[in-house]
Tab-separated table of C-alpha atoms in Angstrom:
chain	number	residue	atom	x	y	z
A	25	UNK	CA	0.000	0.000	0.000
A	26	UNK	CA	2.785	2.391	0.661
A	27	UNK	CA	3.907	4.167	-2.086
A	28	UNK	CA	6.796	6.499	-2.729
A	29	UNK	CA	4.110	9.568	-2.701
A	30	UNK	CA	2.663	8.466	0.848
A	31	UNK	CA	6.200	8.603	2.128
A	32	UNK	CA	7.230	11.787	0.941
A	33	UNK	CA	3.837	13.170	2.158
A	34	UNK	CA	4.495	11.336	5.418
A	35	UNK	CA	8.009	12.949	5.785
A	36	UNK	CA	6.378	16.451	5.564
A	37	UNK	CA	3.900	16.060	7.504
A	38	UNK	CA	6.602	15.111	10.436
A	39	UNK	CA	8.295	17.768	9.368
A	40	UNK	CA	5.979	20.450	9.531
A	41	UNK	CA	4.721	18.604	13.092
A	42	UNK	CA	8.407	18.793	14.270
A	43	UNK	CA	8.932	22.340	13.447
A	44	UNK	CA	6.017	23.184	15.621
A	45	UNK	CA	6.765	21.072	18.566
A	46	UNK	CA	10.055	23.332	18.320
A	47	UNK	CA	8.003	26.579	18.697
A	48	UNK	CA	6.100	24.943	21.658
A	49	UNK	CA	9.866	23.796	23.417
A	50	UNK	CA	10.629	26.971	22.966
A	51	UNK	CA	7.461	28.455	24.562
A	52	UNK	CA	7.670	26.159	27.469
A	53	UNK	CA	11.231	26.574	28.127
A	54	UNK	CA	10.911	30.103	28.444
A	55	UNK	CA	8.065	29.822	30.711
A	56	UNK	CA	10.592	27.260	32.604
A	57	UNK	CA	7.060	24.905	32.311
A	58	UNK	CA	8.371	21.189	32.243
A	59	UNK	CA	6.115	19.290	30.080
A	60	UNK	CA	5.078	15.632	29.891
A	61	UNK	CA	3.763	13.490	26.859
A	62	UNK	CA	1.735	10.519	28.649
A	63	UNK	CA	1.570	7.688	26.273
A	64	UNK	CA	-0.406	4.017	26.493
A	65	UNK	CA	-2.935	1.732	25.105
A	66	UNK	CA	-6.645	2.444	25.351
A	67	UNK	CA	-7.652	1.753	29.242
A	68	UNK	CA	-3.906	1.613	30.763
A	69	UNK	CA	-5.086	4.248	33.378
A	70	UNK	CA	-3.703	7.411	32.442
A	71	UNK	CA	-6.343	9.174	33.822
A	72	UNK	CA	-6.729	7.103	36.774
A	73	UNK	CA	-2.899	7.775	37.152
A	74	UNK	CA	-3.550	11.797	36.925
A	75	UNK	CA	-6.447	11.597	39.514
A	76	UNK	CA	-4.025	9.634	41.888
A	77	UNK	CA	-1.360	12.232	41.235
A	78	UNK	CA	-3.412	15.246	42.426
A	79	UNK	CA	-5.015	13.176	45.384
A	80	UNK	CA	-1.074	13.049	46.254
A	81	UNK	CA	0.296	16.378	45.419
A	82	UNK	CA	-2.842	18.716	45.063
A	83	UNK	CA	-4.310	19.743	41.675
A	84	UNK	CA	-2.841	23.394	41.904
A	85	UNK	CA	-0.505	24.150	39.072
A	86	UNK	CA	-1.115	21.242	37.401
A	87	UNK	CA	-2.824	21.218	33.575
A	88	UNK	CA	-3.543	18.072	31.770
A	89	UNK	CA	-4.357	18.824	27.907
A	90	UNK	CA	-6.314	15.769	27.002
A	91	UNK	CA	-6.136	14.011	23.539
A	92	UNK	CA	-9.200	11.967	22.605
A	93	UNK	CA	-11.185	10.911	19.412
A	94	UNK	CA	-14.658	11.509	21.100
A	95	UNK	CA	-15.956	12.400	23.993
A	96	UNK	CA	-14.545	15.211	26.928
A	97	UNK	CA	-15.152	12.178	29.835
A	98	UNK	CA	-11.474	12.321	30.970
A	99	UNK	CA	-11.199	15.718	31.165
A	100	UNK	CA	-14.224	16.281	33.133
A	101	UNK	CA	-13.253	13.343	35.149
A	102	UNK	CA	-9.440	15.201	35.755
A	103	UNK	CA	-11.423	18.299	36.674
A	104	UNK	CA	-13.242	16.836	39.300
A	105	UNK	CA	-9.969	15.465	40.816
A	106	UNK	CA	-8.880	19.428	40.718
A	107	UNK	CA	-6.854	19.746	37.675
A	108	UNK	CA	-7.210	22.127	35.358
A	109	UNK	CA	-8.249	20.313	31.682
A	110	UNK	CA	-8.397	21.421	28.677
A	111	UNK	CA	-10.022	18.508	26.125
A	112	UNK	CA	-9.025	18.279	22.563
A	113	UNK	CA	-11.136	16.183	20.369
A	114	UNK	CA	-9.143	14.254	17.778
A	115	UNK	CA	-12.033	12.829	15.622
A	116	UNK	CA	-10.838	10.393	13.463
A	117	UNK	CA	-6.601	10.972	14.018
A	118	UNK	CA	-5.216	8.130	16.239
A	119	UNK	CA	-2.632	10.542	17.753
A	120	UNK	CA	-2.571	14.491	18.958
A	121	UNK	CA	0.011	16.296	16.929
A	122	UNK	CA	2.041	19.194	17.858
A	123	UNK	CA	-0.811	21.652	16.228
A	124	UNK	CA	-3.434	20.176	18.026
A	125	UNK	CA	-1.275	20.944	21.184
A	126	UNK	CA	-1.039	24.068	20.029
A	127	UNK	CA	-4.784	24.588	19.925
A	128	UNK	CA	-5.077	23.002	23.340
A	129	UNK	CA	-3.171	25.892	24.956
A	130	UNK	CA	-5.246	28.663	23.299
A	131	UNK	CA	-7.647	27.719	26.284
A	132	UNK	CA	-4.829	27.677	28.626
A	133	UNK	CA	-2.963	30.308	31.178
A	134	UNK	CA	0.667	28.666	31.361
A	135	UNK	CA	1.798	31.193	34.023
A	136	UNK	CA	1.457	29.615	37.467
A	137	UNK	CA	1.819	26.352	36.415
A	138	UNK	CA	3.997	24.002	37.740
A	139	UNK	CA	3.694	21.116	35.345
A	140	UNK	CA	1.485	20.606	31.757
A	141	UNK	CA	0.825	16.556	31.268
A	142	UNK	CA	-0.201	15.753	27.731
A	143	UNK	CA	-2.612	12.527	27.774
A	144	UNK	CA	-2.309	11.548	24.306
A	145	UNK	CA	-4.585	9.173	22.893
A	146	UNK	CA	-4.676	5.744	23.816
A	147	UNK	CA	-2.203	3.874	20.760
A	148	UNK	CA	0.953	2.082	21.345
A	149	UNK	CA	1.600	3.011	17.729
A	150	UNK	CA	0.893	5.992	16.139
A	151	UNK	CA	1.600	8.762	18.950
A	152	UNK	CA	5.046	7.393	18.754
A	153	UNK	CA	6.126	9.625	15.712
A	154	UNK	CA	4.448	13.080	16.576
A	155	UNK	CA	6.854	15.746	18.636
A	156	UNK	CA	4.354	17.677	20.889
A	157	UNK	CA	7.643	19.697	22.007
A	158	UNK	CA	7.349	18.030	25.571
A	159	UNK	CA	10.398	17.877	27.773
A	160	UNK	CA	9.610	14.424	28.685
A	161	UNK	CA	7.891	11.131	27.818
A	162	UNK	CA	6.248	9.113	30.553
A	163	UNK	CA	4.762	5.576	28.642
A	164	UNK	CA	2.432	3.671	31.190
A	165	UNK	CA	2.160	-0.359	30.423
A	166	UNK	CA	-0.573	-2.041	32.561
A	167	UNK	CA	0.221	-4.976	34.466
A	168	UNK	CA	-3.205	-6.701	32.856
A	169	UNK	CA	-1.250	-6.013	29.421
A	170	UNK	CA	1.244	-8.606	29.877
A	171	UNK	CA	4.795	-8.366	29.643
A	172	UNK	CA	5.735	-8.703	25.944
A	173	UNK	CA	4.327	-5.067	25.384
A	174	UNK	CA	7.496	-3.769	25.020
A	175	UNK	CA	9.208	-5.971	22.444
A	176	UNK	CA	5.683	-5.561	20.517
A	177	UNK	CA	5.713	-2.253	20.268
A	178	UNK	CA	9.424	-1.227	20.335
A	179	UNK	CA	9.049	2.535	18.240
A	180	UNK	CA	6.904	3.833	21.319
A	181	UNK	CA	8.803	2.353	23.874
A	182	UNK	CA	12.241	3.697	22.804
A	183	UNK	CA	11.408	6.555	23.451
A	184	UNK	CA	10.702	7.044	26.720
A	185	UNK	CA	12.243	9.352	29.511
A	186	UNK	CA	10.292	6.963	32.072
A	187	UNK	CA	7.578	4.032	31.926
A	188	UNK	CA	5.235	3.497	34.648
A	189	UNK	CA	3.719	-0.113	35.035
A	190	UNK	CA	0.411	1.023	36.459
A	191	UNK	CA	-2.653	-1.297	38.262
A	192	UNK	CA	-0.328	-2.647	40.274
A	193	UNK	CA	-2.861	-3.683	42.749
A	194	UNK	CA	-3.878	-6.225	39.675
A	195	UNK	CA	-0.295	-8.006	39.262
A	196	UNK	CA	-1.688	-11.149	40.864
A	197	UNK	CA	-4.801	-11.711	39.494
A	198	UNK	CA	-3.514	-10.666	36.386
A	199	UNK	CA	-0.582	-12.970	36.814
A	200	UNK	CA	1.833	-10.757	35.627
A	201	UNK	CA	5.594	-11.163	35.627
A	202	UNK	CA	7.301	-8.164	37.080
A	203	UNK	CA	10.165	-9.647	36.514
A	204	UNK	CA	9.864	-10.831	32.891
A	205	UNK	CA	8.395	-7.261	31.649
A	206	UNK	CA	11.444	-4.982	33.487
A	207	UNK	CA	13.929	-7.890	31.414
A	208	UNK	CA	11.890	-6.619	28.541
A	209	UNK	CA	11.842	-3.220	29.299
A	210	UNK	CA	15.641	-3.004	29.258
A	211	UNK	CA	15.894	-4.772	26.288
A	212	UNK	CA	13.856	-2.066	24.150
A	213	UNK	CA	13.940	0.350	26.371
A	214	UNK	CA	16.957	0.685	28.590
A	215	UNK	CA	17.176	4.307	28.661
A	216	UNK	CA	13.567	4.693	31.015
A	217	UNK	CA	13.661	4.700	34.392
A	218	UNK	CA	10.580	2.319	35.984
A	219	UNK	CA	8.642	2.545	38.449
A	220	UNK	CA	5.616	0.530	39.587
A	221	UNK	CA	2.179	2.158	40.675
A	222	UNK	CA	-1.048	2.414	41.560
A	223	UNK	CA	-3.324	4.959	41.276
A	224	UNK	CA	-6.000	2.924	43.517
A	225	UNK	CA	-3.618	1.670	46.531
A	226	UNK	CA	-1.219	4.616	46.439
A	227	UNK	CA	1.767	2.201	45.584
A	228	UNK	CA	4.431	3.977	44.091
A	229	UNK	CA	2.861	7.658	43.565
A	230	UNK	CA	5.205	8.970	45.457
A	231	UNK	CA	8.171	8.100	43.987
A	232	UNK	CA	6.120	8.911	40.886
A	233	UNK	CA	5.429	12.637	41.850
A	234	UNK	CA	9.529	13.085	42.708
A	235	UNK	CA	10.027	11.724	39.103
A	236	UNK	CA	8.257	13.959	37.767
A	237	UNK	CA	9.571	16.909	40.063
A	238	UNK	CA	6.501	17.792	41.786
A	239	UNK	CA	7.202	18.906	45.820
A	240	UNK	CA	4.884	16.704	47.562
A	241	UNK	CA	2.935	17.909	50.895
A	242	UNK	CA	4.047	14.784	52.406
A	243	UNK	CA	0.570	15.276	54.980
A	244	UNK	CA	-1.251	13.761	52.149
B	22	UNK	CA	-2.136	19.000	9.908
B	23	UNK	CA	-4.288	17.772	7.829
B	24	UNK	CA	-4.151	19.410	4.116
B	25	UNK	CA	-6.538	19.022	1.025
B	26	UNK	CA	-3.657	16.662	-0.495
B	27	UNK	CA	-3.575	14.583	2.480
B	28	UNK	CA	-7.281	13.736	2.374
B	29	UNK	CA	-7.160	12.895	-0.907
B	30	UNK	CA	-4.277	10.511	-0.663
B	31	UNK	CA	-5.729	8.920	1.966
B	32	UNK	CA	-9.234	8.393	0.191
B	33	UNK	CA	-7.053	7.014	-2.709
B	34	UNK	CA	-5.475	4.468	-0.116
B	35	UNK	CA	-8.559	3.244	1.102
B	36	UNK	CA	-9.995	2.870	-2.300
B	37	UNK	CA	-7.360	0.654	-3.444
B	38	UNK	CA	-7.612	-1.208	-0.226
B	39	UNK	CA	-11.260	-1.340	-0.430
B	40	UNK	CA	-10.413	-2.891	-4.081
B	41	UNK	CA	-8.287	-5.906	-3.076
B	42	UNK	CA	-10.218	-6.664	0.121
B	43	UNK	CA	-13.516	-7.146	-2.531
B	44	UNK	CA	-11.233	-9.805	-4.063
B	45	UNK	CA	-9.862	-11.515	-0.986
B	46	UNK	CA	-14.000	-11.867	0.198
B	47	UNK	CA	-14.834	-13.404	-3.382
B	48	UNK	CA	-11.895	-15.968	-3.059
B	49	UNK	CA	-13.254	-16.554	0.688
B	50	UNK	CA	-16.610	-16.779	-0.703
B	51	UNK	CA	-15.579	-19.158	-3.806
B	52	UNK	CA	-14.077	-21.040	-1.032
B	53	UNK	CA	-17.141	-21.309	1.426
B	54	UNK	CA	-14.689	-19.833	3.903
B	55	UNK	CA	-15.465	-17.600	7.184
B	56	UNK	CA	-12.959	-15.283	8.156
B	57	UNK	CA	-13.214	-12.784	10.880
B	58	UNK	CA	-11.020	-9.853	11.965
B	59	UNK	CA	-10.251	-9.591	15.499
B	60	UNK	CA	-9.621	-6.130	16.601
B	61	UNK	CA	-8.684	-5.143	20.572
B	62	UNK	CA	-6.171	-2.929	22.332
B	63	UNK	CA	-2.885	-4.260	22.881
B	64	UNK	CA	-3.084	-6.484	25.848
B	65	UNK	CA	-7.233	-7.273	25.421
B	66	UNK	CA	-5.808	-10.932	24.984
B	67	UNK	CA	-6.540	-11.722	21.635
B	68	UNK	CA	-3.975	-14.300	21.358
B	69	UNK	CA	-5.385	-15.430	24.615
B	70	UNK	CA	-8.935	-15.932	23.462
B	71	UNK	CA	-7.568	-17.665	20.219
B	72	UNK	CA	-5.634	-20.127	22.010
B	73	UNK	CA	-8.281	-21.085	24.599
B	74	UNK	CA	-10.912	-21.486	21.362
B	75	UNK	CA	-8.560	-23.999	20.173
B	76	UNK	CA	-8.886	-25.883	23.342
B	77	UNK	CA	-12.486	-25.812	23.131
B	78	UNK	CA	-12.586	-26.732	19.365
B	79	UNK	CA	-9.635	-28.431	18.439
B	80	UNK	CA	-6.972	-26.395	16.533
B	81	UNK	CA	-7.466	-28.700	12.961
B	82	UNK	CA	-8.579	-26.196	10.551
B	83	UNK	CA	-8.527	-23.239	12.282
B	84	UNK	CA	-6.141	-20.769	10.847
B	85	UNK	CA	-4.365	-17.284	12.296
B	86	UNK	CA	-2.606	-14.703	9.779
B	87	UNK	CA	-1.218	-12.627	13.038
B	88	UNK	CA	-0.146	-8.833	12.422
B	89	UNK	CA	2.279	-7.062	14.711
B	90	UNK	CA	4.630	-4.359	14.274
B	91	UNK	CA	7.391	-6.692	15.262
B	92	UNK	CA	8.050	-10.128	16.365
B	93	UNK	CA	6.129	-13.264	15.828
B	94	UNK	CA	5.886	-14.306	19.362
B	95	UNK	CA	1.758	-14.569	19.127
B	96	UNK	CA	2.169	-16.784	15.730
B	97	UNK	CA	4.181	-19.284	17.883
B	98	UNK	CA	2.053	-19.244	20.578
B	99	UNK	CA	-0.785	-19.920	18.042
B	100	UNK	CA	1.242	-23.109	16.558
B	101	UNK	CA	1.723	-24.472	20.228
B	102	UNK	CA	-1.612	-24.444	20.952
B	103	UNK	CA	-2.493	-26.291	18.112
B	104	UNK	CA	-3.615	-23.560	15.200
B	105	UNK	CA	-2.058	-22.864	11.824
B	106	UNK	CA	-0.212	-18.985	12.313
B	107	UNK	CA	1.296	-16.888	9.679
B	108	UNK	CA	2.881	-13.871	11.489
B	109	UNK	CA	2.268	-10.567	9.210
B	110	UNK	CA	4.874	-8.281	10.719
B	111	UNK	CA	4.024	-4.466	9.669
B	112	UNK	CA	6.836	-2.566	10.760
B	113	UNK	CA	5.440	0.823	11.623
B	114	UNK	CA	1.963	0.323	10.136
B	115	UNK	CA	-0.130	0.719	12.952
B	116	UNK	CA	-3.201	-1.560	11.169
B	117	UNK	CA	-3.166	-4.641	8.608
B	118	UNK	CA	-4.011	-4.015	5.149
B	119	UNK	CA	-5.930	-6.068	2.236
B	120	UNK	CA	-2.430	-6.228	1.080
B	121	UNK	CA	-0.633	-7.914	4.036
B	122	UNK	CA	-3.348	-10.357	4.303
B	123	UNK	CA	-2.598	-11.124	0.825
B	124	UNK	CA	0.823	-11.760	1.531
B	125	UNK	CA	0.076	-13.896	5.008
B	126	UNK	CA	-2.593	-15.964	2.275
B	127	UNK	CA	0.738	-17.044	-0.355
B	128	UNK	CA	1.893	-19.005	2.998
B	129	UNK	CA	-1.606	-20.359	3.697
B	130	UNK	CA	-3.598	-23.401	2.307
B	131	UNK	CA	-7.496	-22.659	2.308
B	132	UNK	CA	-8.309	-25.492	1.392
B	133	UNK	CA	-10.113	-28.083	4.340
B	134	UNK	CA	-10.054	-24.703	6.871
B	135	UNK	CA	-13.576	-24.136	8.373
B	136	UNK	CA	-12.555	-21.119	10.390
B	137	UNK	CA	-9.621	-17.875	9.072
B	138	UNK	CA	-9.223	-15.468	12.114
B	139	UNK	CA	-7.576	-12.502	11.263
B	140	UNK	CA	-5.741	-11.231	14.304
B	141	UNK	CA	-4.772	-7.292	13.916
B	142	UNK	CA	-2.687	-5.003	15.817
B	143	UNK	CA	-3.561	-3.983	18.800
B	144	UNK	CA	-5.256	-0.232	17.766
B	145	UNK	CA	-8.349	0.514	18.491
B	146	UNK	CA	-8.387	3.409	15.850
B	147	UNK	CA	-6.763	2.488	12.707
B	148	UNK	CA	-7.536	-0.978	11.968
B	149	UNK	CA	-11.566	0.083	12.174
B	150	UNK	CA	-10.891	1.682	7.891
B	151	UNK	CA	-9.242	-1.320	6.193
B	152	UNK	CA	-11.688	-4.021	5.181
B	153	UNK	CA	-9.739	-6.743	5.216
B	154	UNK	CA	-12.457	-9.009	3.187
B	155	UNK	CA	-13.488	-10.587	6.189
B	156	UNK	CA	-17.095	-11.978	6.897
B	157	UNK	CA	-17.123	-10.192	10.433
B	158	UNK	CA	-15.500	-8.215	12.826
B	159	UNK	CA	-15.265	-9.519	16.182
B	160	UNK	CA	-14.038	-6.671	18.522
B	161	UNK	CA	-12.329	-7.661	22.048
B	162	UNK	CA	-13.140	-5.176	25.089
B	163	UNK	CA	-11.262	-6.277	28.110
B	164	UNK	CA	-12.374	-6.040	31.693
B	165	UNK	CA	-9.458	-4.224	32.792
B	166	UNK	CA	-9.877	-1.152	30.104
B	167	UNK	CA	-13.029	0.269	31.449
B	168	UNK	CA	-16.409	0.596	30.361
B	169	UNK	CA	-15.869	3.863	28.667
B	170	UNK	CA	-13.857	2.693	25.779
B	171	UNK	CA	-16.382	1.719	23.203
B	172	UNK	CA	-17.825	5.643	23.551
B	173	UNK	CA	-13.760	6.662	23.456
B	174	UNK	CA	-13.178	4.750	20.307
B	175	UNK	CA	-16.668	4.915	18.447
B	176	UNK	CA	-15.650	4.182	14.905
B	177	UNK	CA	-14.159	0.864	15.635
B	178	UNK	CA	-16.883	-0.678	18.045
B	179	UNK	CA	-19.588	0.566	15.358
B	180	UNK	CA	-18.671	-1.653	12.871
B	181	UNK	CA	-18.289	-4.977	15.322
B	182	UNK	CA	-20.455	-7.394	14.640
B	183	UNK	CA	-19.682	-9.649	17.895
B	184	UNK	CA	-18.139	-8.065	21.099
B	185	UNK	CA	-16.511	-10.026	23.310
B	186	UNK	CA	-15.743	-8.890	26.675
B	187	UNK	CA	-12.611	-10.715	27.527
B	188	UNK	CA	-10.729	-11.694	31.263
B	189	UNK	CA	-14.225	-11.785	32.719
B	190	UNK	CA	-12.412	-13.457	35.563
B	191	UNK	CA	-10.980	-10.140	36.433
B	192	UNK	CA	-14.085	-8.308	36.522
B	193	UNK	CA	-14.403	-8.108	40.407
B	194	UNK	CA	-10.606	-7.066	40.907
B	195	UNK	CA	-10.855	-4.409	38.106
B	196	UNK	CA	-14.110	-3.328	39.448
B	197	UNK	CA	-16.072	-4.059	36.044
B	198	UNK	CA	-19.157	-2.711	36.143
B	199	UNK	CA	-20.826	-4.890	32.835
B	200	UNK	CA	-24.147	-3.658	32.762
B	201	UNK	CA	-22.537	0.041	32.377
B	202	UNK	CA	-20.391	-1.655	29.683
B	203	UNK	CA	-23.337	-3.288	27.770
B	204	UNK	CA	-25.388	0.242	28.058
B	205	UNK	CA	-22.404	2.269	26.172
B	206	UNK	CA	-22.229	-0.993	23.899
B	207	UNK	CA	-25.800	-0.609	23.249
B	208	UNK	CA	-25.552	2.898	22.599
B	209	UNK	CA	-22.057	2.645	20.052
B	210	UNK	CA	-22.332	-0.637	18.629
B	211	UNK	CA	-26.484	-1.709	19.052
B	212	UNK	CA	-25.962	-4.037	15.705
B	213	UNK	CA	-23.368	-6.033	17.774
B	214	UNK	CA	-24.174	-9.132	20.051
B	215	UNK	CA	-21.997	-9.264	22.862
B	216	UNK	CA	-20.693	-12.272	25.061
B	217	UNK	CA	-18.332	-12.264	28.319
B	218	UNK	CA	-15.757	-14.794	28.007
B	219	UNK	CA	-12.881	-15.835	30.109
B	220	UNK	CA	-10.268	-17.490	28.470
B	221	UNK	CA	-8.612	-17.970	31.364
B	222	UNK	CA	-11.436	-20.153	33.319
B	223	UNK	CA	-13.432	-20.956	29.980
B	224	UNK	CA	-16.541	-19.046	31.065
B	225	UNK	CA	-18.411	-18.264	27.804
B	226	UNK	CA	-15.660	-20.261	25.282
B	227	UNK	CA	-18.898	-22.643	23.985
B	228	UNK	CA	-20.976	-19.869	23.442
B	229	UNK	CA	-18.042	-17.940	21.316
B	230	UNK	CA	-17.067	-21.192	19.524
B	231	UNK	CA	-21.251	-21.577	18.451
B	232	UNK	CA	-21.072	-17.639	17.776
B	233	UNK	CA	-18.394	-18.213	15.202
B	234	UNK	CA	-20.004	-21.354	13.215
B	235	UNK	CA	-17.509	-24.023	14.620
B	236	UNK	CA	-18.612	-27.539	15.242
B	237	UNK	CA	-17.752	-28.353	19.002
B	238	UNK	CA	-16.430	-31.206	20.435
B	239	UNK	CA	-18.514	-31.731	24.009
B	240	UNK	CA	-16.406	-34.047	25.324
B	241	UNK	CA	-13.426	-31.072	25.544
């Protein structure tokens, strides 16, 4: 199916994507705003992750821009949990591109902020190739998953600053093999720190908030 | 992102696959042979379900073509449980083609199969706009995703003809609530039937196997 046209058309298309995500590193780094793409299959628990995160640190200065083909359920979901969300509807595209991020902060006051999450859409594929001019890359795999995600889907897990194996709480009725996956995980991915979680016992969110640089009110 | 050219490149694309997957359903026709495409997240356990119909069936006659972006560790599975697997490996394509299928049929003998399951990549986006000649679509929704998903990812549950809501053994630990599930399945997909199957304990395997035309062996 792929012809020499699609790939030239393909290579612009990054192009033009990548030279935007360069505006928006720019913009972020000169409001000193770290920035993190959040990247995983459909129902990993990225937004179950989020609401855990500002149960532990407080939703102040936190903004989630929140990639989805239909529907603004996660961001009204993140909003209840006290984060400020601003939904972007993908339609049909499988992935939020750097213009669509762009969008996304038109309806968004970056001054005060102390961190800007990206939830992507739910695709171990596609997101993969699409620059959103984030300072970091945070991949979740799910325990119910199983461990051969990563040597499955090697593009999106290459490139990530840190992967989070979220529903921990699950790993024994899911009969997952911590083990096995972190073997796998440094095969394809030995650059990521790891770190296990979860968002419903608490396991791990702390570490998980000093990751990601957030000061923690360790009352919580 | 998306330009004038774009669009029209990718309506050619689909038109051409649209083409060839017309004359991979008159070959399955000519040869009196089912085939369904089995679409799921990464991690719905798709390989899972396949392997525990083959020990409800029997694996004679039941064939895989497998796509993943890399490795063929689900086509081996496949072959130790019993089932004929051809591994389609599509690099960075995030969906199987008419044209792969093609290819994974030159390494396939129709003739004497009474079932051709086509397994995709795990994408619950792009895989829903390439017919792959199939007879039905039999979309996966796991437990452990949530019972949002099929109003997250409309497109794909619409055109499902059977939905099969997999790892039903993890329902309680996940907190599944079904009938929530089977409301936002009646709402997305109402053409669809749907059956709760765990491959794990075999809950629901007889009804799937009668679903999908096999003859099965009640002694198993």
């Amino acid at each position: 199916m792929c012809s020499a046209r699609t790939i030239t058309l393909q290579r612009s298309l990054l192009a033009r994507n990548q030279a935007l995500a360069g505006d928006l590193r720019r913009r972020f780094g000169a409001a000193s705003l770290p920035v993190v793409n959040l990247l995983a299959s459909p129902g990993a628990g990225k937004t179950a992750l989020l609401e855990a995160l500002a149960r532990q640190c407080g939703g102040d200065g936190l903004a989630v821009i929140v990639g989805d083909l239909a529907t603004d359920l996660d961001a009204r979901r993140l909003r209840l949990a006290g984060l400020t969300a601003v939904p972007v509807t993908t339609g049909q595209a499988c992935h939020l591109d750097a213009a669509m991020v762009q969008r996304g902060l038109e309806r968004l006051e970056l001054a005060g902020l102390r961190l800007l999450l990206i939830e992507n859409v739910g695709n171990l594929v596609c997101p993969a190739a699409f620059d959103l001019g984030e300072s970091r890359r945070l991949v979740l795999l799910s325990v119910t998953e199983g461990e051969d995600k990563p040597l499955k889907y090697p593009a999106l897990f290459h490139t990530a600053d840190l992967v989070v194996i979220s529903k921990s709480d699950l790993a024994e009725a899911a009969g997952f093999d911590a083990a096995l996956a972190r073997r796998h995980l440094q095969q394809v991915a030995p650059q990521a720190a790891v770190l296990s979680v979860s968002a419903r016992t608490g396991e791990g969110l702390l570490a998980l908030a000093v990751a990601l640089g957030l000061k923690v009110d360790q009352r919580r």
